[in-house]
Coordinates of N, CA, C and O in Angstrom, one line a residue:
Y136 N -125.6 21.0 22.2 CA -126.0 20.0 21.1 C -126.6 20.4 19.9 O -126.5 20.4 18.6
A137 N -128.0 21.3 19.9 CA -128.3 22.0 18.9 C -127.3 22.8 18.0 O -127.5 22.6 16.7
Q138 N -126.7 23.7 18.6 CA -125.5 24.5 17.8 C -124.5 23.7 17.1 O -124.1 23.7 15.8
C139 N -124.1 22.4 17.6 CA -123.2 21.3 17.0 C -124.0 20.6 15.8 O -123.2 20.6 14.9
M140 N -125.2 20.3 16.0 CA -125.9 20.0 14.9 C -126.0 21.1 13.8 O -125.7 20.9 12.4
E141 N -126.6 22.2 14.1 CA -126.2 23.4 13.1 C -125.2 23.4 12.4 O -125.1 23.6 11.0
K142 N -123.9 23.5 13.1 CA -122.7 23.4 12.4 C -122.3 22.5 11.3 O -121.4 22.7 10.8
S143 N -123.0 21.3 11.8 CA -122.6 20.2 10.9 C -122.9 20.3 9.4 O -122.5 19.7 8.8
D144 N -123.8 21.1 9.2 CA -124.3 21.5 7.8 C -124.8 19.8 7.0 O -124.5 19.8 5.9
G145 N -125.4 19.0 7.9 CA -126.2 18.0 7.4 C -125.1 17.0 6.8 O -125.4 15.8 6.5
V146 N -123.6 17.3 7.3 CA -122.5 16.1 6.9 C -122.8 14.9 8.1 O -122.8 15.3 9.0
T147 N -122.9 13.7 7.5 CA -123.2 12.7 8.2 C -122.1 12.5 9.3 O -122.6 12.0 10.6
V148 N -121.0 12.5 9.0 CA -119.6 12.4 10.1 C -119.7 13.4 11.0 O -119.9 13.1 12.5
A149 N -120.1 14.6 10.7 CA -120.1 15.8 11.9 C -121.2 15.8 12.5 O -121.4 15.9 13.9
M150 N -122.1 15.2 12.0 CA -124.0 15.1 13.1 C -123.4 13.9 13.7 O -123.8 13.9 14.8
Q151 N -122.9 12.6 13.5 CA -122.6 11.6 14.3 C -121.8 11.9 15.5 O -121.7 11.5 16.5
D152 N -120.7 13.1 15.2 CA -119.8 13.5 16.2 C -120.7 14.2 17.3 O -120.6 14.0 18.5
C153 N -121.8 15.1 16.9 CA -122.5 15.9 17.7 C -123.2 14.4 18.8 O -123.3 15.0 19.9
L154 N -123.9 13.8 17.7 CA -124.8 12.9 18.8 C -124.0 12.1 19.7 O -124.5 12.0 20.8
T155 N -122.7 11.6 19.2 CA -121.9 10.8 20.3 C -121.5 12.0 21.5 O -121.5 11.3 22.6
A156 N -121.2 13.2 20.9 CA -120.8 14.0 22.3 C -122.1 14.1 23.2 O -121.7 14.1 24.3
E157 N -122.8 14.4 23.0 CA -124.3 14.6 23.5 C -124.5 13.4 24.0 O -125.0 13.0 25.7
D158 N -124.4 12.1 23.5 CA -124.7 10.8 24.3 C -123.9 10.6 25.4 O -124.3 10.5 26.5
E159 N -122.5 10.8 25.3 CA -121.6 11.0 26.6 C -122.0 11.8 27.4 O -121.7 11.3 28.8
R160 N -122.3 12.9 27.3 CA -122.5 13.7 28.3 C -124.0 13.5 29.2 O -123.9 13.5 30.2
M161 N -125.1 12.8 28.0 CA -126.2 12.5 29.0 C -125.8 11.4 29.8 O -126.4 11.0 30.8
E162 N -124.9 10.3 29.3 CA -124.6 9.1 29.9 C -124.0 9.4 31.3 O -124.0 8.9 32.3
A163 N -123.2 10.5 31.4 CA -122.3 11.1 32.5 C -123.3 11.3 33.5 O -123.2 11.3 34.9
L164 N -124.4 12.0 33.0 CA -125.5 12.9 33.6 C -126.4 11.7 34.5 O -126.7 11.9 35.7
L165 N -126.6 10.6 34.0 CA -127.4 9.6 34.0 C -126.5 8.7 35.2 O -126.8 8.6 36.4
N166 N -125.4 8.5 35.3 CA -124.5 8.1 36.0 C -124.4 8.9 37.0 O -124.6 8.3 38.6
A167 N -124.2 10.2 37.1 CA -124.0 10.8 38.3 C -125.4 10.9 39.2 O -125.5 11.0 40.3
T168 N -126.7 11.1 38.4 CA -127.8 11.3 39.1 C -128.2 9.8 39.7 O -128.7 9.5 40.8
Y169 N -128.0 8.5 39.2 CA -127.8 7.1 39.6 C -127.4 7.2 40.8 O -128.0 6.7 42.1
K170 N -126.2 7.8 41.1 CA -125.3 7.7 42.0 C -125.8 8.4 43.2 O -126.0 8.0 44.4
K171 N -126.5 9.4 42.9 CA -127.3 10.3 44.0 C -128.4 9.4 44.4 O -128.7 9.4 45.9
V172 N -129.2 9.1 43.7 CA -130.6 8.3 44.0 C -130.2 7.2 45.0 O -130.7 7.2 45.7
I173 N -129.1 6.5 44.5 CA -129.2 5.1 45.2 C -128.4 5.4 46.7 O -128.9 4.5 47.5
Q174 N -127.8 6.4 46.8 CA -127.2 6.8 48.1 C -128.2 7.0 49.1 O -128.3 7.2 50.2
A175 N -129.5 7.7 48.6 CA -130.7 8.0 49.3 C -131.7 6.9 49.7 O -132.6 7.1 50.4
M176 N -131.4 5.6 49.2 CA -132.2 4.5 49.3 C -131.5 3.5 50.3 O -130.6 3.6 51.0
D177 N -132.8 2.8 50.8 CA -132.7 2.0 51.7 C -132.0 0.7 51.2 O -131.9 0.8 49.8
E178 N -131.7 -0.5 51.5 CA -131.2 -1.5 51.0 C -132.1 -2.2 50.0 O -131.7 -2.8 48.8
R179 N -133.4 -2.3 50.4 CA -134.2 -3.1 49.5 C -134.4 -2.1 48.0 O -134.5 -2.6 47.0
Q180 N -134.5 -0.9 48.4 CA -134.7 0.1 47.5 C -133.6 0.0 46.3 O -133.5 0.2 45.2
K181 N -132.4 0.2 46.8 CA -131.0 0.2 46.1 C -131.1 -1.2 45.5 O -130.5 -1.2 44.3
T182 N -131.5 -2.4 45.9 CA -131.6 -3.6 45.0 C -132.5 -3.4 44.0 O -132.0 -3.8 42.9
L183 N -133.7 -2.8 44.1 CA -134.6 -2.9 43.1 C -134.2 -1.9 41.9 O -134.3 -2.2 40.8
L184 N -133.6 -0.8 42.5 CA -133.3 0.3 41.4 C -131.8 -0.5 40.9 O -131.8 0.0 39.5
R185 N -131.0 -1.1 41.3 CA -129.8 -1.4 40.5 C -130.2 -2.8 39.7 O -130.0 -2.5 38.5
D186 N -131.0 -3.6 40.0 CA -131.6 -4.7 39.0 C -132.6 -4.2 38.1 O -132.6 -4.6 37.0
S187 N -133.2 -2.9 38.2 CA -134.2 -2.2 37.2 C -133.2 -1.8 36.1 O -133.2 -1.4 35.2
Q188 N -132.0 -1.0 36.7 CA -131.0 -0.3 35.9 C -130.4 -1.1 35.1 O -130.1 -1.0 33.8
R189 N -129.8 -2.6 35.6 CA -129.1 -3.3 34.8 C -130.1 -3.8 33.6 O -129.7 -4.3 32.6
A190 N -131.4 -4.1 34.0 CA -132.3 -4.6 32.9 C -132.5 -3.6 31.8 O -132.4 -3.7 30.7
W191 N -132.5 -2.4 32.3 CA -132.9 -0.9 31.3 C -131.7 -0.9 30.5 O -131.9 -1.1 29.2
L192 N -130.4 -1.2 30.9 CA -129.2 -1.0 30.3 C -129.1 -2.2 29.2 O -128.8 -1.7 28.0
K193 N -129.5 -3.4 29.5 CA -129.7 -4.5 28.5 C -130.6 -4.2 27.6 O -130.2 -4.6 26.3
Y194 N -131.6 -3.9 27.8 CA -132.9 -3.4 27.0 C -132.2 -2.4 25.9 O -132.1 -2.4 24.5
R195 N -131.5 -1.5 26.6 CA -131.2 0.0 25.7 C -130.3 -0.6 24.7 O -130.2 -0.3 23.2
E196 N -129.1 -1.5 25.2 CA -128.1 -2.0 24.2 C -128.5 -3.1 23.1 O -128.3 -3.0 21.8
G197 N -129.5 -3.7 23.6 CA -130.0 -4.9 23.0 C -130.9 -4.3 21.6 O -130.7 -4.4 20.4
S198 N -131.7 -3.1 22.0 CA -132.6 -2.5 21.0 C -131.9 -1.8 20.3 O -132.0 -1.6 18.8
C199 N -130.7 -0.9 20.4 CA -129.8 0.0 19.7 C -129.0 -1.1 18.8 O -129.1 -0.8 17.4
D200 N -128.7 -2.4 19.2 CA -128.1 -3.3 18.3 C -129.1 -3.7 16.9 O -128.5 -4.2 16.2
T201 N -130.3 -4.1 17.8 CA -131.0 -4.7 16.7 C -131.4 -3.5 15.7 O -131.3 -3.6 14.4
M202 N -131.5 -2.3 16.1 CA -131.8 -1.2 15.4 C -131.1 -1.0 14.1 O -131.2 -1.0 13.0
M203 N -129.8 -0.9 14.8 CA -128.6 -0.8 13.9 C -128.6 -2.0 12.7 O -128.4 -1.4 11.7
S204 N -128.6 -3.2 13.1 CA -128.5 -4.4 12.2 C -129.6 -4.2 11.2 O -129.5 -4.6 10.1
V205 N -130.7 -3.6 11.5 CA -132.1 -3.7 10.5 C -131.8 -2.5 9.8 O -132.3 -2.7 8.5
L206 N -131.5 -1.3 10.0 CA -131.8 0.0 9.3 C -130.4 -0.3 8.3 O -130.8 0.1 7.1
G207 N -129.3 -0.7 8.7 CA -128.1 -0.3 7.6 C -128.0 0.8 7.1 O -128.6 1.7 7.4
G208 N -126.8 0.9 6.1 CA -126.6 2.2 5.7 C -125.8 3.2 6.5 O -125.9 3.0 7.5
T209 N -125.8 4.4 5.9 CA -125.1 5.5 6.7 C -126.1 6.3 7.4 O -125.2 6.6 8.5
S210 N -127.2 6.2 7.4 CA -128.2 6.9 8.6 C -128.5 6.1 9.5 O -128.4 6.5 10.6
A211 N -128.1 4.4 9.6 CA -128.3 3.8 10.7 C -127.6 4.1 12.0 O -128.2 4.3 13.1
G212 N -126.3 4.8 11.8 CA -125.5 5.3 13.0 C -126.1 6.7 13.7 O -126.5 6.6 14.6
L213 N -126.8 7.4 12.8 CA -127.5 8.8 13.2 C -128.9 8.3 13.9 O -128.9 8.6 15.3
I214 N -129.2 7.3 13.5 CA -130.7 7.3 13.8 C -130.4 6.2 15.3 O -131.3 6.5 16.1
T215 N -129.6 5.5 15.4 CA -129.6 4.7 16.5 C -128.8 5.3 17.7 O -129.4 5.2 18.5
T216 N -128.1 6.4 17.1 CA -127.1 7.0 18.4 C -128.3 7.9 18.6 O -128.5 8.1 19.9
G217 N -129.2 8.7 17.7 CA -130.2 9.4 18.5 C -131.0 8.9 19.1 O -131.8 9.5 20.2
W218 N -131.5 7.6 18.9 CA -132.5 6.9 19.6 C -131.8 6.5 21.1 O -132.6 6.5 22.3
R219 N -130.7 5.9 21.0 CA -130.1 5.6 22.1 C -129.9 6.9 23.1 O -130.1 6.9 24.4
L220 N -129.7 8.2 22.4 CA -129.5 9.5 23.4 C -130.9 9.8 24.2 O -131.1 10.0 25.2
E221 N -131.9 9.6 23.4 CA -133.3 9.9 23.7 C -133.5 8.7 24.9 O -134.4 9.2 26.2
M222 N -133.4 7.5 24.6 CA -133.8 6.7 25.9 C -132.6 7.2 27.0 O -133.5 7.0 28.4
T223 N -131.5 7.5 26.9 CA -130.9 7.8 28.0 C -131.2 9.0 28.8 O -131.3 9.2 30.1
A224 N -131.6 10.1 28.1 CA -132.1 11.3 28.8 C -133.6 11.0 29.5 O -133.9 11.8 30.4
R225 N -134.1 9.7 28.8 CA -135.6 9.7 29.3 C -135.2 9.2 30.7 O -136.0 9.5 31.7
R226 N -134.4 8.1 31.0 CA -134.3 7.2 32.1 C -133.3 8.3 33.1 O -133.6 8.1 34.1
E227 N -132.7 9.2 32.5 CA -132.3 10.0 33.3 C -133.0 11.1 34.2 O -133.1 11.1 35.6
Y228 N -134.1 11.6 33.4 CA -135.1 12.1 33.8 C -135.8 11.4 34.9 O -136.6 11.8 36.2
D229 N -136.2 10.1 34.7 CA -137.0 9.1 35.4 C -136.3 8.8 36.7 O -136.8 9.0 38.1
N230 N -134.9 9.2 36.9 CA -134.1 8.7 38.3 C -134.0 10.2 39.1 O -134.1 9.9 39.7
D231 N -133.9 11.2 38.1 CA -134.0 12.4 39.0 C -135.2 12.7 39.3 O -135.3 13.3 40.4
I232 N -136.5 12.0 39.1 CA -137.4 12.1 39.7 C -137.7 11.6 41.0 O -138.0 11.9 42.0
L233 N -136.7 10.4 40.9 CA -136.9 9.3 42.3 C -135.8 10.5 43.4 O -136.3 10.3 44.3
Y234 N -134.7 11.0 42.8 CA -134.1 11.7 43.5 C -134.8 12.9 44.4 O -134.5 13.2 45.6
T235 N -135.7 13.6 43.6 CA -136.2 14.5 44.0 C -137.4 14.5 44.5 O -138.2 15.2 45.2
S236 N -138.0 13.3 44.7 CA -139.3 12.9 45.6 C -139.0 13.0 46.9 O -138.1 12.6 47.8

């Protein structure tokens, strides 16, 4: 990701491509971790995690939609995708802690 951003030379479209690729990678990692975590849980825990994950996804998407509409302009996509990426990375880390506990 860092190398991609360095090669972008500050060009918005190239930077957005880097962010989108990293966001997709992190989303796949989050989904893989979620699947591992939920398999190790009892039914009550699975329900709690599933409901929590659904609420978090709704929050993440709503927050990003709001940010995008408020910011506007060419940098809005970069800022919003970067924020979405950060939120997803944090959620993946939290789920990974559940898996390794």
